[in-house]
Coordinates of C-alpha atoms in Angstrom, one line a residue:
M1 CA 15.9 49.1 55.2
A2 CA 18.9 47.1 53.9
L3 CA 16.6 44.3 52.8
R4 CA 14.2 46.8 51.3
R5 CA 17.1 48.6 49.5
H6 CA 18.4 45.2 48.1
S7 CA 15.0 44.4 46.8
F8 CA 14.7 47.8 45.2
L9 CA 18.1 47.4 43.5
E10 CA 17.3 43.9 42.4
L11 CA 14.0 45.1 40.9
S12 CA 15.7 48.0 39.2
W13 CA 18.3 45.7 37.7
N14 CA 15.7 43.3 36.5
S15 CA 13.7 46.1 35.0
L16 CA 16.8 47.4 33.3
E17 CA 17.7 43.9 32.0
L18 CA 14.2 43.4 30.7
S19 CA 14.3 46.8 29.0
M20 CA 17.6 46.0 27.4
R21 CA 16.4 42.5 26.3
T22 CA 13.3 44.1 24.8
F23 CA 15.4 46.8 23.0
L24 CA 17.8 44.2 21.6
V25 CA 15.4 41.2 20.9
A26 CA 12.5 43.1 19.4
P27 CA 14.3 44.0 16.2
L28 CA 15.7 40.4 16.0
L29 CA 12.2 38.9 16.4
A30 CA 10.9 41.3 13.7
S31 CA 13.6 40.3 11.3
L32 CA 13.0 36.6 12.0
T33 CA 9.3 37.1 11.4
L34 CA 10.0 38.8 8.1
A35 CA 12.4 36.1 7.2
A36 CA 9.9 33.4 8.0
S37 CA 7.2 35.1 6.0
A38 CA 9.6 35.3 3.1
Q39 CA 10.2 31.6 3.3
A40 CA 6.6 30.4 3.2
A41 CA 3.4 31.5 1.4
T42 CA -0.2 30.5 0.9
F43 CA -1.7 30.7 -2.6
V44 CA -5.5 30.4 -2.7
V45 CA -7.0 29.2 -6.0
D46 CA -10.2 31.2 -6.7
S47 CA -10.7 30.4 -10.3
S48 CA -11.1 27.2 -12.4
S49 CA -9.5 29.0 -15.4
D50 CA -6.5 27.3 -17.1
A51 CA -4.8 30.6 -17.7
N52 CA -1.7 31.5 -15.7
L53 CA -3.4 33.7 -13.1
D54 CA -0.6 34.0 -10.6
D55 CA -1.4 37.2 -8.7
C56 CA -3.1 35.2 -6.0
T57 CA -4.2 38.3 -4.0
P58 CA -7.5 38.7 -2.1
A59 CA -9.0 40.1 -5.3
A60 CA -11.5 37.8 -7.1
A61 CA -10.6 35.4 -9.8
D62 CA -6.9 36.2 -10.0
C63 CA -5.4 32.8 -8.9
S64 CA -5.7 29.6 -11.1
L65 CA -4.2 26.3 -10.2
R66 CA -1.7 26.8 -13.0
G67 CA -0.8 30.2 -11.7
A68 CA -0.7 29.1 -8.1
I69 CA 1.8 26.3 -9.0
N70 CA 4.0 28.8 -10.9
A71 CA 3.8 31.3 -8.0
A72 CA 4.7 28.5 -5.4
N73 CA 7.6 27.3 -7.5
A74 CA 9.0 30.9 -7.6
A75 CA 8.5 31.5 -3.9
A76 CA 11.1 30.4 -1.3
G77 CA 10.4 27.9 1.5
A78 CA 7.4 25.6 2.1
D79 CA 4.3 26.8 0.3
L80 CA 0.6 25.9 0.5
I81 CA -1.9 25.9 -2.3
E82 CA -5.5 26.1 -1.1
F83 CA -8.9 26.5 -2.8
A84 CA -11.8 28.9 -2.4
I85 CA -13.6 28.9 -5.8
P86 CA -17.0 30.5 -5.8
E87 CA -20.2 28.9 -7.2
S88 CA -20.3 31.7 -9.8
D89 CA -17.2 30.3 -11.4
A90 CA -17.6 28.7 -14.8
G91 CA -16.1 25.4 -13.5
F92 CA -18.8 24.8 -11.0
V93 CA -20.8 21.6 -11.7
A94 CA -24.2 22.2 -10.2
A95 CA -25.3 18.6 -10.4
T96 CA -22.6 17.4 -8.0
A97 CA -21.8 20.8 -6.4
H98 CA -18.1 20.6 -7.1
W99 CA -15.6 22.5 -9.2
R100 CA -13.8 21.1 -12.3
I101 CA -10.4 22.3 -13.4
E102 CA -9.5 21.1 -17.0
P103 CA -5.9 21.8 -18.1
V104 CA -5.6 21.9 -21.8
T105 CA -1.8 21.4 -21.6
A106 CA 0.4 19.9 -18.9
L107 CA 0.5 21.9 -15.6
P108 CA 3.9 23.1 -14.4
A109 CA 5.9 20.5 -12.4
L110 CA 5.9 21.0 -8.7
S111 CA 9.2 22.1 -7.2
G112 CA 10.5 22.9 -3.7
V113 CA 8.4 22.1 -0.7
V114 CA 4.7 22.5 -1.5
E115 CA 1.3 21.1 -0.3
I116 CA -1.8 21.1 -2.4
D117 CA -4.9 20.8 -0.2
G118 CA -8.2 20.1 -1.9
Y119 CA -9.9 19.8 1.4
S120 CA -9.5 23.5 1.9
Q121 CA -12.3 24.1 -0.6
P122 CA -15.5 25.0 1.4
G123 CA -17.8 21.9 1.7
A124 CA -15.1 19.3 1.3
T125 CA -14.6 16.9 4.1
A126 CA -12.0 14.2 4.7
N127 CA -12.8 10.5 5.2
T128 CA -13.7 9.6 8.8
L129 CA -14.2 5.8 8.4
A130 CA -11.4 3.5 9.6
P131 CA -10.7 0.4 7.4
G132 CA -12.6 -1.8 9.9
E133 CA -15.7 0.5 9.5
G134 CA -16.0 0.7 5.8
G135 CA -14.5 2.5 2.8
S136 CA -14.3 6.2 2.5
D137 CA -17.0 8.8 3.2
A138 CA -14.8 11.7 2.0
V139 CA -16.6 14.5 0.1
L140 CA -14.3 16.0 -2.5
K141 CA -15.0 19.3 -4.2
I142 CA -12.1 19.8 -6.6
E143 CA -11.8 17.7 -9.7
L144 CA -8.7 17.9 -11.9
R145 CA -9.8 16.5 -15.2
G146 CA -7.6 15.7 -18.2
T147 CA -8.4 15.6 -21.9
A148 CA -7.3 12.0 -22.3
Q149 CA -4.1 12.8 -24.0
Q150 CA -1.5 10.0 -23.9
S151 CA 1.4 12.3 -23.0
V152 CA -0.1 14.6 -20.3
N153 CA 0.1 13.9 -16.6
G154 CA -2.1 15.4 -13.9
L155 CA 0.3 16.6 -11.3
E156 CA 4.1 16.1 -11.5
S157 CA 6.8 16.4 -8.8
G158 CA 10.5 15.9 -9.2
T159 CA 10.8 16.3 -13.0
T160 CA 12.4 19.8 -12.7
D161 CA 13.5 19.7 -9.1
F162 CA 14.8 16.2 -8.2
N163 CA 14.5 17.0 -4.5
A164 CA 11.0 18.4 -4.5
Q165 CA 8.8 17.4 -1.5
T166 CA 5.2 17.4 -2.3
V167 CA 1.9 16.6 -0.5
I168 CA -1.1 16.2 -2.7
R169 CA -4.3 15.9 -0.7
G170 CA -8.1 15.8 -1.2
L171 CA -8.3 16.0 -5.0
A172 CA -10.2 13.9 -7.6
I173 CA -7.8 13.5 -10.5
N174 CA -8.8 11.6 -13.7
R175 CA -8.4 11.2 -17.5
F176 CA -4.7 11.8 -17.5
H177 CA -2.0 9.4 -18.5
S178 CA -0.7 9.4 -15.0
Q179 CA -2.9 11.1 -12.5
I180 CA 0.1 11.8 -10.3
F181 CA 3.7 11.4 -11.4
F182 CA 6.6 11.3 -8.8
F183 CA 10.1 11.3 -10.3
G184 CA 12.6 12.6 -7.8
G185 CA 14.2 11.5 -4.6
G186 CA 12.1 13.7 -2.3
A187 CA 9.6 12.5 0.3
N188 CA 6.4 12.9 -1.7
R189 CA 2.9 12.0 -0.4
V190 CA -0.6 11.4 -1.7
E191 CA -3.4 11.5 0.8
G192 CA -7.2 11.4 0.6
C193 CA -7.4 11.5 -3.2
F194 CA -9.7 9.8 -5.7
L195 CA -7.5 8.8 -8.6
G196 CA -9.2 7.5 -11.8
T197 CA -12.8 7.9 -10.7
D198 CA -15.5 10.5 -10.8
I199 CA -15.9 13.1 -8.0
A200 CA -18.0 10.7 -6.0
G201 CA -15.7 7.7 -6.3
E202 CA -18.5 5.6 -7.9
V203 CA -17.5 5.0 -11.5
A204 CA -14.4 5.1 -13.7
A205 CA -13.9 8.5 -15.3
L206 CA -12.5 7.0 -18.5
S207 CA -13.7 3.7 -20.1
G208 CA -12.1 1.6 -22.8
N209 CA -8.5 0.8 -23.6
S210 CA -7.6 4.0 -25.6
L211 CA -5.4 5.4 -22.7
R212 CA -3.2 3.3 -20.5
T213 CA -3.8 5.4 -17.4
I214 CA -2.0 5.1 -14.1
G215 CA -3.1 6.3 -10.7
V216 CA 0.3 7.1 -9.3
R217 CA 3.4 6.6 -11.4
L218 CA 6.7 6.3 -9.6
Q219 CA 10.0 6.7 -11.4
G220 CA 12.5 7.7 -8.8
P221 CA 14.1 6.5 -5.6
G222 CA 12.1 8.7 -3.3
A223 CA 10.6 7.7 0.0
Y224 CA 7.1 8.0 -1.4
V225 CA 4.1 7.6 0.8
I226 CA 0.7 6.7 -0.8
G227 CA -2.0 6.8 1.9
G228 CA -1.3 6.6 5.6
N229 CA -2.5 5.3 8.9
T230 CA -5.3 7.8 9.5
P231 CA -8.8 7.7 7.8
A232 CA -8.2 11.1 6.2
A233 CA -5.1 9.8 4.3
R234 CA -7.0 6.9 2.6
N235 CA -6.8 7.1 -1.2
L236 CA -9.1 5.5 -3.8
L237 CA -7.2 4.2 -6.9
S238 CA -9.8 2.7 -9.3
G239 CA -10.8 2.8 -12.9
V240 CA -7.3 3.0 -14.3
F241 CA -5.0 0.4 -15.8
S242 CA -2.8 0.3 -12.7
G243 CA -3.3 1.9 -9.4
I244 CA 0.4 2.4 -8.7
S245 CA 3.2 1.6 -11.1
A246 CA 6.9 1.9 -10.5
F247 CA 9.2 1.7 -13.5
S248 CA 12.5 2.0 -11.7
Q249 CA 13.8 1.1 -8.3
T250 CA 12.2 2.7 -5.3
N251 CA 13.4 2.8 -1.7
A252 CA 11.3 2.8 1.4
L253 CA 7.9 3.1 -0.5
R254 CA 4.9 3.1 1.9
V255 CA 1.5 2.1 0.6
T256 CA -1.0 2.0 3.5
G257 CA -4.7 2.4 4.1
N258 CA -5.9 2.6 0.5
L259 CA -8.6 1.2 -1.7
F260 CA -7.5 -0.4 -5.0
G261 CA -10.3 -1.2 -7.5
S262 CA -13.4 -0.6 -5.3
N263 CA -15.9 2.2 -5.2
A264 CA -15.4 4.7 -2.4
A265 CA -17.8 2.8 -0.1
A266 CA -15.7 -0.4 -0.7
T267 CA -19.0 -2.3 -1.4
A268 CA -18.5 -2.9 -5.1
A269 CA -15.8 -3.3 -7.6
I270 CA -14.9 -0.6 -10.2
G271 CA -11.7 -2.4 -10.9
N272 CA -8.4 -1.6 -12.5
R273 CA -7.9 -3.0 -15.9
E274 CA -4.6 -4.5 -15.1
Y275 CA -2.9 -4.3 -11.6
G276 CA -3.6 -2.7 -8.3
I277 CA 0.1 -2.3 -7.7
Q278 CA 2.9 -3.0 -10.2
L279 CA 6.4 -2.6 -8.9
L280 CA 9.9 -3.2 -10.3
E281 CA 12.8 -4.1 -7.9
T282 CA 11.6 -2.0 -5.0
I283 CA 13.6 -2.3 -1.8
N284 CA 12.4 -1.7 1.8
A285 CA 8.8 -1.3 0.6
S286 CA 5.8 -1.7 2.9
I287 CA 2.4 -2.6 1.3
G288 CA 0.0 -2.6 4.2
G289 CA 0.9 -2.9 7.9
S290 CA 0.3 -4.7 11.1
T291 CA -2.6 -2.4 12.2
V292 CA -6.1 -2.3 10.8
A293 CA -5.5 1.4 10.0
E294 CA -2.7 0.4 7.6
R295 CA -4.7 -2.2 5.7
N296 CA -5.1 -1.8 2.0
L297 CA -8.1 -3.3 0.2
F298 CA -7.7 -4.8 -3.3
V299 CA -10.7 -5.8 -5.3
G300 CA -11.7 -6.2 -8.9
N301 CA -8.2 -5.8 -10.4
Q302 CA -8.5 -7.7 -13.6
F303 CA -4.9 -8.9 -13.6
S304 CA -3.0 -9.4 -10.3
A305 CA -3.8 -7.2 -7.3
V306 CA 0.0 -7.0 -6.7
L307 CA 2.7 -7.7 -9.3
L308 CA 6.3 -7.6 -8.2
S309 CA 8.7 -8.4 -11.0
S310 CA 12.3 -7.8 -12.1
G311 CA 14.8 -8.9 -14.6
S312 CA 17.6 -7.2 -12.7
N313 CA 20.8 -8.7 -11.5
I314 CA 20.5 -7.0 -8.1
P315 CA 21.3 -9.7 -5.4
L316 CA 17.9 -9.3 -3.7
V317 CA 15.5 -7.4 -5.9
F318 CA 12.9 -6.8 -3.2
S319 CA 15.2 -6.8 -0.2
G320 CA 13.4 -5.7 3.0
S321 CA 10.0 -5.4 1.3
R322 CA 6.8 -6.7 2.9
V323 CA 3.2 -7.2 1.9
I324 CA 1.3 -7.6 5.2
G325 CA -2.1 -7.1 6.8
N326 CA -4.1 -6.5 3.6
F327 CA -7.5 -7.7 2.4
F328 CA -7.6 -9.2 -1.1
G329 CA -10.8 -10.1 -3.0
T330 CA -13.3 -9.0 -0.4
D331 CA -14.9 -6.0 1.1
W332 CA -13.8 -4.2 4.4
S333 CA -15.8 -6.8 6.4
G334 CA -14.2 -9.8 4.8
S335 CA -17.6 -11.3 3.8
L336 CA -18.3 -10.0 0.3
A337 CA -16.6 -11.8 -2.7
L338 CA -15.0 -9.2 -5.0
P339 CA -12.4 -11.2 -7.0
N340 CA -9.1 -10.2 -8.4
G341 CA -7.6 -11.8 -11.5
L342 CA -10.7 -12.4 -13.6
N343 CA -9.1 -10.9 -16.7
T344 CA -12.2 -10.1 -18.7
L345 CA -10.1 -9.4 -21.8
S346 CA -9.1 -13.0 -21.9
P347 CA -11.4 -15.0 -19.5
S348 CA -9.5 -18.3 -20.0
Q349 CA -6.3 -16.6 -18.7
T350 CA -7.1 -15.8 -15.2
Q351 CA -4.3 -14.3 -13.0
P352 CA -3.1 -14.9 -9.5
T353 CA -4.0 -12.4 -6.8
I354 CA -0.3 -11.8 -6.0
L355 CA 2.3 -12.5 -8.6
V356 CA 6.1 -12.5 -7.8
G357 CA 8.6 -13.1 -10.5
A358 CA 12.3 -12.3 -10.9
G359 CA 15.5 -13.9 -12.3
N360 CA 17.4 -13.3 -9.0
P361 CA 16.3 -14.0 -5.4
C362 CA 13.6 -11.7 -4.2
G363 CA 14.0 -11.3 -0.5
L364 CA 10.3 -10.6 0.0
Q365 CA 7.9 -11.3 2.9
I366 CA 4.2 -11.9 2.3
G367 CA 2.3 -12.1 5.7
G368 CA 4.2 -12.7 8.9
A369 CA 4.3 -14.1 12.4
G370 CA 3.6 -10.8 14.1
V371 CA 0.2 -9.7 15.3
G372 CA -1.8 -8.3 12.3
E373 CA 0.7 -9.2 9.7
A374 CA -1.3 -12.0 8.0
N375 CA -3.0 -11.1 4.7
L376 CA -6.5 -12.3 3.9
I377 CA -6.3 -13.6 0.3
A378 CA -9.8 -14.5 -0.9
N379 CA -12.0 -15.3 -3.9
G380 CA -9.2 -15.0 -6.4
A381 CA -9.8 -16.2 -10.0
A382 CA -6.6 -18.2 -9.9
A383 CA -3.9 -18.9 -7.3
G384 CA -3.7 -16.9 -4.2
I385 CA 0.1 -16.3 -4.5
T386 CA 2.3 -17.4 -7.5
V387 CA 6.0 -17.3 -7.1
D388 CA 7.6 -17.7 -10.6
S389 CA 11.3 -18.4 -10.8
C390 CA 12.5 -16.2 -8.0
A391 CA 13.5 -17.6 -4.6
R392 CA 13.3 -16.3 -1.0
V393 CA 9.7 -15.3 -0.9
R394 CA 8.7 -16.0 2.7
I395 CA 4.9 -16.6 2.9
S396 CA 3.7 -16.9 6.5
R397 CA 0.4 -17.2 8.4
N398 CA -1.8 -15.8 5.6
V399 CA -5.5 -16.8 5.4
F400 CA -6.6 -18.2 2.1
R401 CA -10.3 -18.6 1.3
G402 CA -12.3 -19.4 -1.9
N403 CA -9.5 -19.0 -4.4
R404 CA -10.1 -20.9 -7.6
G405 CA -6.4 -22.0 -7.9
P406 CA -4.0 -23.3 -5.2
A407 CA -3.4 -21.0 -2.3
I408 CA 0.4 -21.0 -3.1
D409 CA 1.7 -21.9 -6.6
N410 CA 5.5 -22.1 -7.0
A411 CA 6.3 -22.2 -10.6
Q412 CA 9.3 -22.1 -13.0
G413 CA 9.7 -20.2 -16.2
G414 CA 6.2 -18.7 -16.7
G415 CA 2.7 -20.0 -16.6
F416 CA 0.6 -21.1 -13.7
I417 CA 1.0 -24.8 -13.5
G418 CA -0.9 -25.6 -10.3
P419 CA 0.4 -27.8 -7.5
T420 CA 4.0 -29.1 -8.0
P421 CA 4.7 -32.6 -6.5
N422 CA 7.5 -33.1 -4.1
D423 CA 10.8 -34.5 -5.5
A424 CA 13.2 -36.8 -3.7
G425 CA 15.5 -34.8 -1.5
D426 CA 14.2 -31.5 -2.8
A427 CA 16.8 -31.0 -5.6
D428 CA 14.6 -29.3 -8.2
N429 CA 14.5 -25.6 -8.7
G430 CA 12.0 -22.9 -9.5
G431 CA 9.9 -20.4 -7.6
N432 CA 11.0 -20.6 -4.0
R433 CA 13.4 -23.3 -5.0
L434 CA 10.3 -25.5 -5.3
Q435 CA 10.7 -26.2 -1.6
N436 CA 9.1 -29.5 -0.7
F437 CA 6.0 -29.3 1.4
P438 CA 5.4 -31.4 4.5
T439 CA 3.9 -34.8 4.0
A440 CA 1.6 -36.4 6.6
L441 CA 2.7 -39.9 7.6
G442 CA -0.1 -40.8 10.0
I443 CA -2.1 -40.0 13.1
G444 CA -0.6 -40.8 16.5
V445 CA -2.2 -40.5 19.9
V446 CA -5.7 -39.1 19.9
T447 CA -7.5 -37.7 22.9
A448 CA -10.9 -36.1 23.3
T449 CA -9.3 -32.7 22.6
T450 CA -6.0 -33.3 20.7
L451 CA -4.4 -35.4 18.0
E452 CA -0.8 -36.2 17.2
L453 CA 0.2 -35.7 13.6
M454 CA 3.2 -37.5 12.2
Y455 CA 4.9 -35.8 9.2
A456 CA 8.2 -35.3 7.4
V457 CA 9.8 -32.8 5.1
D458 CA 12.0 -34.5 2.5
S459 CA 14.5 -31.7 2.1
A460 CA 18.2 -32.9 2.1
P461 CA 20.6 -30.5 3.9
A462 CA 22.5 -30.1 0.6
N463 CA 19.4 -28.6 -1.0
A464 CA 17.7 -26.6 1.7
A465 CA 18.9 -24.2 4.4
Y466 CA 18.1 -25.4 7.9
P467 CA 16.3 -25.0 10.3
L468 CA 13.0 -25.4 8.5
T469 CA 9.9 -23.8 9.8
V470 CA 6.7 -25.7 9.4
E471 CA 3.4 -23.9 9.9
F472 CA 0.1 -25.8 10.5
F473 CA -3.4 -24.4 9.6
R474 CA -7.0 -25.3 10.0
G475 CA -8.1 -26.2 6.5
E476 CA -11.4 -25.0 5.1
G477 CA -12.6 -25.6 1.5
G478 CA -9.2 -27.0 0.8
Q479 CA -7.3 -23.8 1.8
A480 CA -5.8 -22.3 4.9
A481 CA -8.4 -20.7 7.1
E482 CA -6.5 -20.2 10.3
W483 CA -3.0 -20.6 11.5
I484 CA -2.8 -23.1 14.4
A485 CA 0.9 -23.9 15.2
T486 CA 4.5 -23.6 14.2
Q487 CA 7.3 -26.1 14.6
S488 CA 11.0 -25.9 13.8
I489 CA 13.1 -28.7 12.3
A490 CA 16.8 -28.5 13.1
L491 CA 19.6 -29.7 10.8
A492 CA 20.1 -32.8 12.9
Q493 CA 16.4 -33.7 12.4
A494 CA 16.5 -33.4 8.6
Q495 CA 14.3 -35.8 6.7
T496 CA 13.2 -37.6 9.8
T497 CA 9.7 -38.3 11.0
R498 CA 8.4 -35.5 13.3
S499 CA 5.3 -35.2 15.3
I500 CA 3.1 -32.3 16.6
T501 CA 0.1 -32.2 18.9
L502 CA -2.8 -30.2 17.5
P503 CA -6.2 -29.2 19.0
L504 CA -9.1 -31.2 17.6
A505 CA -11.4 -28.3 18.0
A506 CA -9.6 -26.3 15.4
F507 CA -10.5 -28.7 12.5
A508 CA -14.1 -28.0 11.7
D509 CA -13.4 -29.1 8.0
D510 CA -11.5 -32.3 9.0
L511 CA -8.4 -30.9 7.2
V512 CA -4.9 -29.9 8.2
V513 CA -2.8 -27.9 5.7
M514 CA 0.9 -27.1 6.2
T515 CA 3.8 -25.3 4.7
A516 CA 7.6 -25.6 5.1
T517 CA 9.9 -22.6 4.9
D518 CA 13.7 -23.0 4.8
A519 CA 16.0 -20.6 6.7
A520 CA 16.7 -18.6 3.5
G521 CA 12.9 -17.8 3.3
N522 CA 11.7 -20.2 0.6
T523 CA 8.1 -21.2 1.4
S524 CA 6.6 -24.4 -0.1
E525 CA 3.1 -24.9 -1.5
F526 CA 0.6 -26.4 0.9
G527 CA 0.6 -30.0 1.9
R528 CA -2.6 -31.4 3.4
V529 CA -4.1 -34.3 5.2
G530 CA -7.7 -35.2 5.9
I531 CA -8.4 -36.3 9.5
G532 CA -12.1 -37.3 9.0
A533 CA -11.4 -40.8 10.1
V534 CA -10.4 -39.6 13.5
F535 CA -13.9 -38.1 14.0
A536 CA -15.6 -41.1 12.4
N537 CA -14.0 -43.4 15.0
G538 CA -15.3 -41.3 17.9
F539 CA -11.8 -40.0 18.7
E540 CA -10.4 -43.5 18.9
P541 CA -6.9 -44.1 17.5

C-alpha cells in the first residue's frame, strides 16, 4: 500500500504540475503567437493593376504589386509577397499564358525584411537543370515590364531603408533602367529570375541603344547574392547592356550558378551589349565556385564577359576576390562556340574575355589549384585574360581554348598589345609587373613515357618575390588545354637552369606551355616550347 500510495501521490503531483503549467503557459503561448503574427504577414497579389491596391484580403482584385509593397513596408517583421492573379485579369497574356504588370511610375522601394516570390503564381515552376545538364527549364508566369524610361528601375531595395533585406525570386523583369537595384548594406538576394529577356528567356525584351539597361545594379556594400548553388536559384541575365554592374565598393558579393548572355536553354547567345559583369573595387567577391552547381556561364557578351576595374588608391582593390570554376565562350557542355568580346558596334576593336585594370595592386585570383577552381576560357574574340597596369592577379590552372588573342595578355597603360617579350632580369613594369615567363632551354632525358624539360625564369630577386611557382600545361592549338604539373623555384635557385620530368602521353599537340607566378601573385604570360622533334626521333634524345 505504501508503494501504491507513493505512486498515487506522485501522479497527483504530476497532474497538478501539468495543470499549473497549462494554466500559466497557455496565455504565454497565445501572446507569443499573436506577437509572431504581428511580426510577419503574407500579401497575395491578385491584380496586375498599377493602382495602390493594398487591402490584400481574400476578396478579389484588391492587392496589386504596388499595394503589396506598400503594405509590406508598413508591416512589422519579415513579410512575403506572393501571386495568385486569375486569367480574367486584364494583364493576362493569352499567347504565353503569363501575367504582365506594367508600372507607369517607379514602384515603392522595398524596406525591412521581405521576399517576393514569383514562383507562387499557379503554373510557375523553378529550374530543375543543374549546370552540367543544361541551362534553365524554369517556367515564369509573372513579368514586370517597364516603359523604357531612363530613370525608372524595376525593383529597388535599400534606397529608403539602408538595412533592408530582400529576396527577389521567380520574376521576369525587363525594359527598366535597372531591372533590380540594390543600394544598402543588407543581405539582398536574386534567385531564379529572367532579367532583360522576354518571359520565355528567348529574346531580348528591348533592342537598340536608346536605354543603357542593367540586369542588377549594385551601389552599396551589402553582402549581395546573385544566384546560388541550387538549380532553382539560377538567374538569366541577358539582353541588357550589363548583366551586373557595381558602381561603388561591395563586400562579400556572391555571383554563382547564373547564365550571362545566353538564352534560357544556354544553347544560343542573346548577348549583353557590353559586359556580363562590371565591378569596381569589390573585395571578398566570389564569381563562380569550385562545384559545378556554382558555375556561371558567360556567352555572347559584346565587350568583356567580366570587367574588374578601379582608379582607387585602396591598397588591394579586389582583395580576397576570386573568379573560379566558370565557363566562358561556350555552352554548358563546353562544346559549342559562343564567343565573348566580338564588339559588333566596332568589329575591329574586339575585347578580352576577362579584363582587369587598376592603378593600384589588385589582389585577385582567376582560377586556382583547388579541385574545380579552374575556369574554361574559350573562343574569345581577343585575349582570354588581359591584365592592364594592375599587379597581383594570380592566374592558375585555367583551360584556354580557341581564343583569337593570347591566352594571357599583360599590358601597361591601355590597349591590348599581344605577347610581351621577356626583359633581362624582369625589371620592367605593367600588368602583373610584366612577370617574365619561363623559357625552355632544351630537352634532357627522354624515355618511352617521359621527357625532361630544361627551362629557366629570368627574374632577378630584386624584381620578383620568391619563391616562383611554375605551372606546365598540355598545349593545344597554341593554348593551355590541360594543367600537367607545378614546380617551385626557391630564392636560392633564382635565374638558374631547372628541369622537370613530364609525361609524354600528355602532349598530343607536341606543345608544352607554361607560366610563372611570383610569391606576390603576379602571373606571367605563357611561354611555350614545341617538342615535335622528340616524337620524330622515335623517343630518342
